[in-house]
Amino acid sequence: MKQIYTNNQKYNRYLNYKQYMNEIATELKAVVKSVNKSSTYVRQLNEMLSKYRDRESKNISMSRIILSS
């Protein structure tokens, strides 16, 4: 009888552990999704900043050409 009780306890601990691990996996998936979204935003921001800097440097170059004429 004691063996049945012990096995039942082990099985219940296993089920709790399994549920806990599933919850962790779900949370990790949410974190990965959030990180990927943030990475996309950072990449887009870097592209916009790069384009802005290119335009600014072209404007500065053009004003130097115009002023030196």
Coordinates of C-alpha atoms in Angstrom, one line a residue:
M1 CA 0.0 0.0 0.0
K2 CA 2.8 2.4 0.9
Q3 CA 4.4 1.8 -2.6
I4 CA 1.2 2.8 -4.3
Y5 CA 1.1 6.0 -2.2
T6 CA 4.7 6.8 -3.0
N7 CA 4.3 6.2 -6.7
N8 CA 1.2 8.4 -6.7
Q9 CA 3.1 11.2 -4.9
K10 CA 5.9 10.9 -7.5
Y11 CA 3.4 11.0 -10.3
N12 CA 1.8 14.1 -8.9
R13 CA 5.2 15.8 -8.5
Y14 CA 6.0 14.9 -12.1
L15 CA 2.7 16.4 -13.3
N16 CA 3.3 19.6 -11.3
Y17 CA 6.9 19.8 -12.7
K18 CA 5.6 19.3 -16.2
Q19 CA 3.0 22.0 -15.8
Y20 CA 5.7 24.4 -14.4
M21 CA 8.0 23.7 -17.3
N22 CA 5.2 24.3 -19.8
E23 CA 4.5 27.7 -18.2
I24 CA 8.2 28.5 -18.4
A25 CA 8.3 27.6 -22.1
T26 CA 5.2 29.7 -22.8
E27 CA 6.9 32.7 -21.0
L28 CA 10.1 32.2 -22.9
K29 CA 8.2 32.2 -26.2
A30 CA 6.7 35.5 -25.2
V31 CA 10.1 36.9 -24.4
V32 CA 11.6 35.7 -27.7
K33 CA 8.7 37.3 -29.6
S34 CA 9.2 40.6 -27.7
V35 CA 13.0 40.5 -28.3
N36 CA 12.4 39.9 -32.0
K37 CA 10.0 42.8 -32.2
S38 CA 12.4 45.1 -30.4
S39 CA 15.2 44.0 -32.7
T40 CA 13.1 44.9 -35.7
Y41 CA 12.3 48.3 -34.3
V42 CA 16.0 49.0 -33.5
R43 CA 17.0 47.9 -37.1
Q44 CA 14.3 50.2 -38.6
L45 CA 15.5 53.1 -36.4
N46 CA 19.1 52.5 -37.4
E47 CA 18.1 52.6 -41.0
M48 CA 16.2 55.8 -40.6
L49 CA 19.1 57.4 -38.7
S50 CA 21.5 56.3 -41.4
K51 CA 19.4 57.8 -44.1
Y52 CA 19.1 61.0 -42.1
R53 CA 22.8 61.3 -41.6
D54 CA 23.4 60.7 -45.3
R55 CA 21.0 63.5 -46.2
E56 CA 22.6 65.8 -43.7
S57 CA 26.1 65.1 -45.0
K58 CA 24.9 65.7 -48.5
N59 CA 23.3 69.0 -47.5
I60 CA 26.5 70.1 -45.7
S61 CA 28.6 69.2 -48.8
M62 CA 26.2 71.1 -51.1
S63 CA 26.2 74.2 -48.9
R64 CA 30.1 74.1 -48.9
I65 CA 30.1 73.9 -52.7
I66 CA 27.6 76.8 -53.0
L67 CA 29.4 78.9 -50.4
S68 CA 32.8 78.3 -52.0
S69 CA 31.5 79.4 -55.5

